[in-house]
Tab-separated table of C-alpha atoms in Angstrom:
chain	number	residue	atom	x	y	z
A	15	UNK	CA	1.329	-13.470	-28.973
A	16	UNK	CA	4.120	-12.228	-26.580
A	17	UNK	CA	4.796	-9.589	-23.966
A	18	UNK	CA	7.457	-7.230	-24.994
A	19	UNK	CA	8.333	-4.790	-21.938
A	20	UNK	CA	7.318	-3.895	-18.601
A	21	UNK	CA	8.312	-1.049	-16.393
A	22	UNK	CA	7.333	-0.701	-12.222
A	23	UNK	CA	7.246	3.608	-11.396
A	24	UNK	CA	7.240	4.267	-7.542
A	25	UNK	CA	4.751	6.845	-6.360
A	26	UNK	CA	7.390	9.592	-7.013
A	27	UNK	CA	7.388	8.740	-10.691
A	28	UNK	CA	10.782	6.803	-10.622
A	29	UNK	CA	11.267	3.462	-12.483
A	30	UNK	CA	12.291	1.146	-9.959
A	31	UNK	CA	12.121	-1.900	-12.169
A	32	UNK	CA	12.180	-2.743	-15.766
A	33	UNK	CA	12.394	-5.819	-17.608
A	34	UNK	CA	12.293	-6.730	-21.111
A	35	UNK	CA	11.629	-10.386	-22.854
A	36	UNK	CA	11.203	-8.863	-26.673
A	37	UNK	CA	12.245	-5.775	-27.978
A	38	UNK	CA	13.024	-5.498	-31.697
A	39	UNK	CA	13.383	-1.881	-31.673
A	40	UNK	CA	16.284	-0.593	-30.385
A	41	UNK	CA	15.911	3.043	-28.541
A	42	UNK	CA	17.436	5.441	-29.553
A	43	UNK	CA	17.139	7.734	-26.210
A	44	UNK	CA	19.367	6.891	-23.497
A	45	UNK	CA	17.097	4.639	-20.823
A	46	UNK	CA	16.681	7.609	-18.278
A	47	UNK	CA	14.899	9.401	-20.621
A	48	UNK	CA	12.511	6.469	-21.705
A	49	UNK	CA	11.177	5.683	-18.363
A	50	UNK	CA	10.247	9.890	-17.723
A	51	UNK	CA	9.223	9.625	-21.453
A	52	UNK	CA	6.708	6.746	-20.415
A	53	UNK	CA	6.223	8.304	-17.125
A	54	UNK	CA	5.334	11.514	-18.291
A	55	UNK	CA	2.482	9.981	-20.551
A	56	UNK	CA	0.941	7.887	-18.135
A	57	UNK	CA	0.637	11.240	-16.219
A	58	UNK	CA	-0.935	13.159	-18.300
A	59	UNK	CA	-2.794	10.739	-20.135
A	60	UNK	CA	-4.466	10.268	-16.246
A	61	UNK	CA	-5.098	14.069	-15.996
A	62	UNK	CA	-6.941	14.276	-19.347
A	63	UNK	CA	-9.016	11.212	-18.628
A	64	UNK	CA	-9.963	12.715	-15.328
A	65	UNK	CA	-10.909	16.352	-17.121
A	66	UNK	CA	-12.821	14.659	-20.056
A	67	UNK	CA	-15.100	12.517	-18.079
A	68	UNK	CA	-18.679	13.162	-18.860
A	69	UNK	CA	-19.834	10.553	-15.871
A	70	UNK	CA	-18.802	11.556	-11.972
A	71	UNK	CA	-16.325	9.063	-10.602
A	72	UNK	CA	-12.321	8.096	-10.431
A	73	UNK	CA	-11.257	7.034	-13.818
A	74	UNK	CA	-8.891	4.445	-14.255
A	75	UNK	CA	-6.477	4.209	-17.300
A	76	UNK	CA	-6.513	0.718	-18.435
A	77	UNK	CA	-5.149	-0.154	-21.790
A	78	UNK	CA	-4.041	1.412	-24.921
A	79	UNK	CA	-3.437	-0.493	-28.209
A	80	UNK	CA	-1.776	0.402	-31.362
A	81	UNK	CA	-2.062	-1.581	-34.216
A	82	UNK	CA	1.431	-3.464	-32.883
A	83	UNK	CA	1.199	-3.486	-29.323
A	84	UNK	CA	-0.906	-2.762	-26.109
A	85	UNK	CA	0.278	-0.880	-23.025
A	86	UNK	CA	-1.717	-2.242	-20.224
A	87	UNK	CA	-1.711	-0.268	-17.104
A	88	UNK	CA	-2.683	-0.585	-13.283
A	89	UNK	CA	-2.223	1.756	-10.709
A	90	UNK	CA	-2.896	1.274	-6.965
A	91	UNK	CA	-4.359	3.691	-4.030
A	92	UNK	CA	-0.426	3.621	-2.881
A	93	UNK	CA	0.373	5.479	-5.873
A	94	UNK	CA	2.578	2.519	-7.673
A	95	UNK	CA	2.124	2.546	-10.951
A	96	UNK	CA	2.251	-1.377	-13.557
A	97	UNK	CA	3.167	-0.618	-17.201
A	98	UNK	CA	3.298	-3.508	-19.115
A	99	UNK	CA	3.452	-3.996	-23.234
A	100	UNK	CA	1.963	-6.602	-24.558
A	101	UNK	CA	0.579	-8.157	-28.072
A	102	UNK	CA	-2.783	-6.725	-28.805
A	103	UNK	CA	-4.498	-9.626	-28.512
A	104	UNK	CA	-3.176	-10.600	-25.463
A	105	UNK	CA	-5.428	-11.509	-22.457
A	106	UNK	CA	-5.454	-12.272	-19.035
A	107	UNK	CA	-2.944	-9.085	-18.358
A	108	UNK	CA	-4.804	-7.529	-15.391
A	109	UNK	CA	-5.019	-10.615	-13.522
A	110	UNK	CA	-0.596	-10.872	-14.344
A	111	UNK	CA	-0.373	-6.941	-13.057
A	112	UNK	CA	-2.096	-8.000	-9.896
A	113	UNK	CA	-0.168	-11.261	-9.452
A	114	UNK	CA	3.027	-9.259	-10.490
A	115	UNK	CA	1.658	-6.614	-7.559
A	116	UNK	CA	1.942	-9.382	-4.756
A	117	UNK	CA	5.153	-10.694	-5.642
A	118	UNK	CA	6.449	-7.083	-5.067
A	119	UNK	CA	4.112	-6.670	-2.023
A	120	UNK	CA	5.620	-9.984	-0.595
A	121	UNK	CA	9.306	-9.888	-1.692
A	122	UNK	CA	9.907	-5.904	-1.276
A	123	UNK	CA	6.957	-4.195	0.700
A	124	UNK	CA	7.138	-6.851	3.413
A	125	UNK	CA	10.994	-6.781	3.510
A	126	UNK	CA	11.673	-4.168	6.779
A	127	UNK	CA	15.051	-3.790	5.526
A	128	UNK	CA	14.251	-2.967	2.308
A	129	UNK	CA	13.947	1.155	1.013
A	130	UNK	CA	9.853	0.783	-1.067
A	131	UNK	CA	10.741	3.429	-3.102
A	132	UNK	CA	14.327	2.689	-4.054
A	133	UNK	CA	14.710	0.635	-7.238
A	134	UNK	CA	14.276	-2.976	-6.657
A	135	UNK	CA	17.582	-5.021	-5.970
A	136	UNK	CA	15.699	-7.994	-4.778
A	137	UNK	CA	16.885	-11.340	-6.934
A	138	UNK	CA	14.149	-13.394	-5.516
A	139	UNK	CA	11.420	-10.752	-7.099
A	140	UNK	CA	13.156	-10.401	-10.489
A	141	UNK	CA	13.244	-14.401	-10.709
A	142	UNK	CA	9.613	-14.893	-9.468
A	143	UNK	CA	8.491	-12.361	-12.091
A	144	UNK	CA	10.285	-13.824	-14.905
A	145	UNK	CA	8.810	-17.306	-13.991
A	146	UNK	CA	5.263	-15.741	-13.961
A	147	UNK	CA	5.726	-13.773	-17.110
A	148	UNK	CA	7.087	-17.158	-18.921
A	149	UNK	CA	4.358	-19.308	-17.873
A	150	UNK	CA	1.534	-16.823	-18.881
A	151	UNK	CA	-0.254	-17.802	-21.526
A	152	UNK	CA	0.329	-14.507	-23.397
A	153	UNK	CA	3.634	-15.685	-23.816
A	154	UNK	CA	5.222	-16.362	-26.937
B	29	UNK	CA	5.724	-18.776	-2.577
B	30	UNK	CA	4.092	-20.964	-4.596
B	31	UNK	CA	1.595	-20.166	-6.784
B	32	UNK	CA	-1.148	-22.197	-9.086
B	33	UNK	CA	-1.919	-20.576	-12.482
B	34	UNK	CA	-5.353	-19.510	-11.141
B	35	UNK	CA	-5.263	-16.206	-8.824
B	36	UNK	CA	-4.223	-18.179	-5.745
B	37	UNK	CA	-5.836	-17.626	-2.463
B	38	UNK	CA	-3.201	-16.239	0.325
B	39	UNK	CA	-2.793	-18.889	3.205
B	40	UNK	CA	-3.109	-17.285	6.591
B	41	UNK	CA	-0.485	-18.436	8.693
B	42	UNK	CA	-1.971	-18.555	12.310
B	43	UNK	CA	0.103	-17.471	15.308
B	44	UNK	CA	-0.179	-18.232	18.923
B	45	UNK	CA	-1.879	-14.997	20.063
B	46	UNK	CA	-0.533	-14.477	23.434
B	47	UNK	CA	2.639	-15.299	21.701
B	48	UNK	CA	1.752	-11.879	19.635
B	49	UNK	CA	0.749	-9.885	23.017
B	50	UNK	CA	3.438	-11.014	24.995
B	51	UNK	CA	5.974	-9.807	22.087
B	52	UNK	CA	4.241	-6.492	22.446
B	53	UNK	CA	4.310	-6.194	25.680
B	54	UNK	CA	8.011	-7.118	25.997
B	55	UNK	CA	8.278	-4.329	23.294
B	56	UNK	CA	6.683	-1.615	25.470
B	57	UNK	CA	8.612	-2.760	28.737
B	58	UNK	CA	11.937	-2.216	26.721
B	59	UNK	CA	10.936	0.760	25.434
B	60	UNK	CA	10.395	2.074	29.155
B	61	UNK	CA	13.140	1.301	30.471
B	62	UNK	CA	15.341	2.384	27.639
B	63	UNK	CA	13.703	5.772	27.717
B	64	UNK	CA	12.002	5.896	30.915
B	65	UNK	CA	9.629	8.884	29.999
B	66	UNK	CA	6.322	7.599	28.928
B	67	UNK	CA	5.513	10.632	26.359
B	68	UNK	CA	8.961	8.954	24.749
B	69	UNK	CA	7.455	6.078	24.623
B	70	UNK	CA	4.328	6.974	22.858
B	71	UNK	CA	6.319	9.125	20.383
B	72	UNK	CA	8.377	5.701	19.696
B	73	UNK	CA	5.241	3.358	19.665
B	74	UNK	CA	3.992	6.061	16.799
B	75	UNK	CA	6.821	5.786	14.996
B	76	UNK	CA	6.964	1.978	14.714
B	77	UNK	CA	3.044	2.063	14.020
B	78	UNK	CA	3.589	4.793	11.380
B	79	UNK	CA	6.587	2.171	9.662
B	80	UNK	CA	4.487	-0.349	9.701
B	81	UNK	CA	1.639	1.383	8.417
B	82	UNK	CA	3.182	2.055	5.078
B	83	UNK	CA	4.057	-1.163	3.901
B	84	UNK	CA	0.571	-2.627	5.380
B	85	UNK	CA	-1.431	-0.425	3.307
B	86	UNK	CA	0.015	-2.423	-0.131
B	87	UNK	CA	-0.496	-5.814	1.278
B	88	UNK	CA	-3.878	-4.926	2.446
B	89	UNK	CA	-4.533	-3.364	-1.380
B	90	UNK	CA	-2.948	-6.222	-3.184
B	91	UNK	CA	-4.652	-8.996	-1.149
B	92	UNK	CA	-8.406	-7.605	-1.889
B	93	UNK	CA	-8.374	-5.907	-4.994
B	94	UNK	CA	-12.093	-5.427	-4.783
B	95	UNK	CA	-11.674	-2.609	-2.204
B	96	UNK	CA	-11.751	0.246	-4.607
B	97	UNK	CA	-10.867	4.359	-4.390
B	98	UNK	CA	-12.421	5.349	-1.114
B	99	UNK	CA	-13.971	8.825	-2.173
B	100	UNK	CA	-15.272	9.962	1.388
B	101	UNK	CA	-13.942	9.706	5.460
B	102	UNK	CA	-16.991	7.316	5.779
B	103	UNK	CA	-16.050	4.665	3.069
B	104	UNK	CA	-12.255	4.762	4.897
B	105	UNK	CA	-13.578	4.275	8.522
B	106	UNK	CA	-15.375	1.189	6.988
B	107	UNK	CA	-12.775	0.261	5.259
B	108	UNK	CA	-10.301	0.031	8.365
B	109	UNK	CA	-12.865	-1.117	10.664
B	110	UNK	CA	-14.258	-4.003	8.951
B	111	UNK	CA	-11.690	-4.903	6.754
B	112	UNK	CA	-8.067	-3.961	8.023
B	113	UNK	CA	-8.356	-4.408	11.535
B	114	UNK	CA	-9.984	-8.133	10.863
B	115	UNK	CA	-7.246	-8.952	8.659
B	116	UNK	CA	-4.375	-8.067	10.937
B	117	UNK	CA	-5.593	-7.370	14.652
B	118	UNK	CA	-8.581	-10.485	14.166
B	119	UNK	CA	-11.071	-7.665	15.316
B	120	UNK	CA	-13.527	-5.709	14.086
B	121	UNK	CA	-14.155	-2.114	15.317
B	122	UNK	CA	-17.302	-0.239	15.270
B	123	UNK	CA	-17.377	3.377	13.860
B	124	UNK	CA	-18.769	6.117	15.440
B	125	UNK	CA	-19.521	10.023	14.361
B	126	UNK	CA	-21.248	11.247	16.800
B	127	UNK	CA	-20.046	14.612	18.145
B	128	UNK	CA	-17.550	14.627	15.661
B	129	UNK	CA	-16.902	17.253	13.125
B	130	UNK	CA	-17.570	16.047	9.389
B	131	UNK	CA	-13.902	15.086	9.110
B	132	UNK	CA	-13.796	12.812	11.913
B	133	UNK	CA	-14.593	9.619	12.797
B	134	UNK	CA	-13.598	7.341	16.030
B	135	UNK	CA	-12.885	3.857	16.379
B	136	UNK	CA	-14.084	1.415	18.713
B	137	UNK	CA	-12.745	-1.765	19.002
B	138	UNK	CA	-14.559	-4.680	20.225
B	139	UNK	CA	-11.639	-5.715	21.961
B	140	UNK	CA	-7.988	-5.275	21.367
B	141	UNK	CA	-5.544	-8.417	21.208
B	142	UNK	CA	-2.062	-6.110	22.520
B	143	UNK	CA	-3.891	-5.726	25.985
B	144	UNK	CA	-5.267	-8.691	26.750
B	145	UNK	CA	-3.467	-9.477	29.709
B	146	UNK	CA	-2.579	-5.699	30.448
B	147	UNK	CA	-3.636	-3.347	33.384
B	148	UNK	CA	-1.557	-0.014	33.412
B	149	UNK	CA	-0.062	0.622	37.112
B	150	UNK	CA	-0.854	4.447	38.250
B	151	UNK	CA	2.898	4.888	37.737
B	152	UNK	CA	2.626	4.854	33.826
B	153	UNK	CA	-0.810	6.948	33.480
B	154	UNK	CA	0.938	8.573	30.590
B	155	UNK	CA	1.360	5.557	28.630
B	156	UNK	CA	-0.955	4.705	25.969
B	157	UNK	CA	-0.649	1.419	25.456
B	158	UNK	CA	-2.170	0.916	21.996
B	159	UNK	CA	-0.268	3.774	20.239
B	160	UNK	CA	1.108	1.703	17.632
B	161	UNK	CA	-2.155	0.763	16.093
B	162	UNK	CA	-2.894	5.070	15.714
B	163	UNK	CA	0.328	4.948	14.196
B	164	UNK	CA	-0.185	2.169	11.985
B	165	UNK	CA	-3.521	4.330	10.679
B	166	UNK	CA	-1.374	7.398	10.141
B	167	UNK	CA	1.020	5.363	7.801
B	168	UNK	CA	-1.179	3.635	5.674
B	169	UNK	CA	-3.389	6.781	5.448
B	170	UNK	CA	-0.193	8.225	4.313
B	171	UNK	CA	0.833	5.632	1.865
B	172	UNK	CA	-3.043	6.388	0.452
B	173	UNK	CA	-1.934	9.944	0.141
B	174	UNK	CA	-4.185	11.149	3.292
B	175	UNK	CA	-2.706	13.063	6.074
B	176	UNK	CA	-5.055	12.168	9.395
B	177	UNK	CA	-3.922	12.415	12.629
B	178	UNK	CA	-4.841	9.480	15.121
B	179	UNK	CA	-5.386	9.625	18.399
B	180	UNK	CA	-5.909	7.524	21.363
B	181	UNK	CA	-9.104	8.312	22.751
B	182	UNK	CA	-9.148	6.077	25.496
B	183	UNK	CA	-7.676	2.343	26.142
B	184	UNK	CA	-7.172	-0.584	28.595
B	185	UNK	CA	-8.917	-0.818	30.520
B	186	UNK	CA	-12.303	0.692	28.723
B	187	UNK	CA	-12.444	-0.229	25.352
B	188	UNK	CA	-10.302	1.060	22.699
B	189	UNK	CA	-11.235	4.187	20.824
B	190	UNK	CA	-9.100	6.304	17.977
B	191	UNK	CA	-10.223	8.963	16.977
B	192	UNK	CA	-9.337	9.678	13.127
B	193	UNK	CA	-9.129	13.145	11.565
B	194	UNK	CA	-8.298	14.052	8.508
B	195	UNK	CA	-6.041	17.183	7.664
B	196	UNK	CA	-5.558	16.997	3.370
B	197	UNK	CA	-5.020	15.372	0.673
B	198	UNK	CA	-1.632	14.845	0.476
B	199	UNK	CA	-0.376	15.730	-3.355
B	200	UNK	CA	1.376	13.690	-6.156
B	201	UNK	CA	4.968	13.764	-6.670
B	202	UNK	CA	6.021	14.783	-10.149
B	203	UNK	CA	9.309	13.703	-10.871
B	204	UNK	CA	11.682	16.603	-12.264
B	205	UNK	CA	12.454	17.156	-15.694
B	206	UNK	CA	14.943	18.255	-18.007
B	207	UNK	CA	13.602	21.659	-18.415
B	208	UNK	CA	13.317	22.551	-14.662
């Protein structure tokens, strides 16, 4: 049980932050193109789920799972979009992509001097994050 | 920032308010004598609203995740009044529709914490005195993707009213790819 990968897109579609605890796949396309790669999927896989629906109502992407991993995903009103990669039978992930949501709202949204939309340079929220990740019981 | 493994409940630090008014009042004093034109002033008080409008919409989001997509102009104008304005003003505001168009809604607060000790000399009829909250709506509408325009209805010393309208939908950004 373990959480591989997680990647933060800004409501322009930019990656402001990823981090990584497991990977054993190496990409082989440079990192630019991995994040528009993932990007672009969330986006359409949003549009489809919104054009399929049979019931009125927003639809909200939440998971998909592979027989190896699951991409969990949140996305807020703001537009900010929480990717995160996890075991399959991993739990408790969209109560860690809301916690992992306030530490950005309190280290980087609450920062004045700080550019929202600018990839995230604060040390403070890549150490809180890595302590949350570490102590989550999904953790290997 | 501590936090306990359950979903931890955000302390509210508590302020002196008149602390909090006097600070804005110093603020608008500055303003007018930096500028010294009272339609300058507004435009500035609009501008710092609107600043820190965007970043209050995600703190607002993140600390009740049980406010979900607002899908009409009614469900927002709850949202703000009962919701938004408690957490950060401490009031709540009452929404009204009458005589308004179907994209409108004004705001009346029960009573506004920036003016408590305020009464505008004839010399500054111009000013409005609460434009930063209309600008704080116009930024975190933003940040939702909602272009409104807010406007300051009427103020200290009636009570204050905004009146919220919205323009569009603002759309999403799609960043650009190799191919374009």
């Amino acid at each position: 049980m373990t959480l591989f990968n997680f990647y933060l897109f800004n409501p322009k579609g930019e990656c402001i932050c990823y981090k990584e605890w497991r990977r054993d796949n190496p990409c082989d396309i440079p990192q630019e193109g991995e994040f528009q790669l993932v990007f672009g999927m969330i986006h359409s896989l949003r549009s489809f789920a919104q054009k399929i629906v049979t019931r009125d109502g927003q639809q909200q992407i939440k998971y998909f799972k592979t027989s190896s991993y699951k991409m969990n995903y949140m996305e807020t009103a703001t537009g900010l979009k929480f990717v995160l990669n996890s075991d399959p039978d991993a739990v408790g992930i969209p109560e860690l992509l809301r916690e992992i949501y306030s530490i950005f709202v309190a280290t980087v949204i609450k920062n004045p001097l700080v550019d929202i939309e600018a990839p995230v340079a604060s040390s403070l929220f890549h150490s809180k994050v890595d302590e949350l990740i570490r102590a989550h019981q999904s953790f290997a | 920032m501590s936090r306990s493994s359950k979903q931890a409940v955000p302390e509210v630090k508590t302020m002196n308010a008149e602390l909090f008014t006097l600070t804005y009042g110093a603020l608008v004093v500055d303003l007018l004598k930096d500028l010294e034109s009272e339609e300058e002033v507004n435009i500035q008080l609009q501008k710092i609203g609107y600043n820190i409008g965007v970043r209050l919409a995600d703190d607002l989001l993140s600390k009740n995740p049980h406010i979900g997509r607002c899908t009409d102009s009614h469900q927002i104008a709850e949202v703000i009044s009962k919701q938004a304005l408690k957490a950060y003003l401490g009031v709540t505001a009452h929404v009204s529709l009458s005589n308004m168009l179907p994209n409108e809604f004004s705001l009346i607060l029960d009573s506004n914490p920036l003016v408590e000790f305020v009464e505008i000399p004839p010399k500054y009829s111009k000013l409005c005195y609460s434009q930063i909250i209309c600008g704080a709506i116009h930024g975190a509408l933003e940040a939702l993707h909602l272009q409104v325009n807010a406007v300051l209805v009427s103020d200290v010393p009636d009570q204050t009213e905004i009146r919220v309208k919205f323009i569009r939908i603002l759309r999403e950004y799609m960043p650009t790819g190799d191919e374009d």
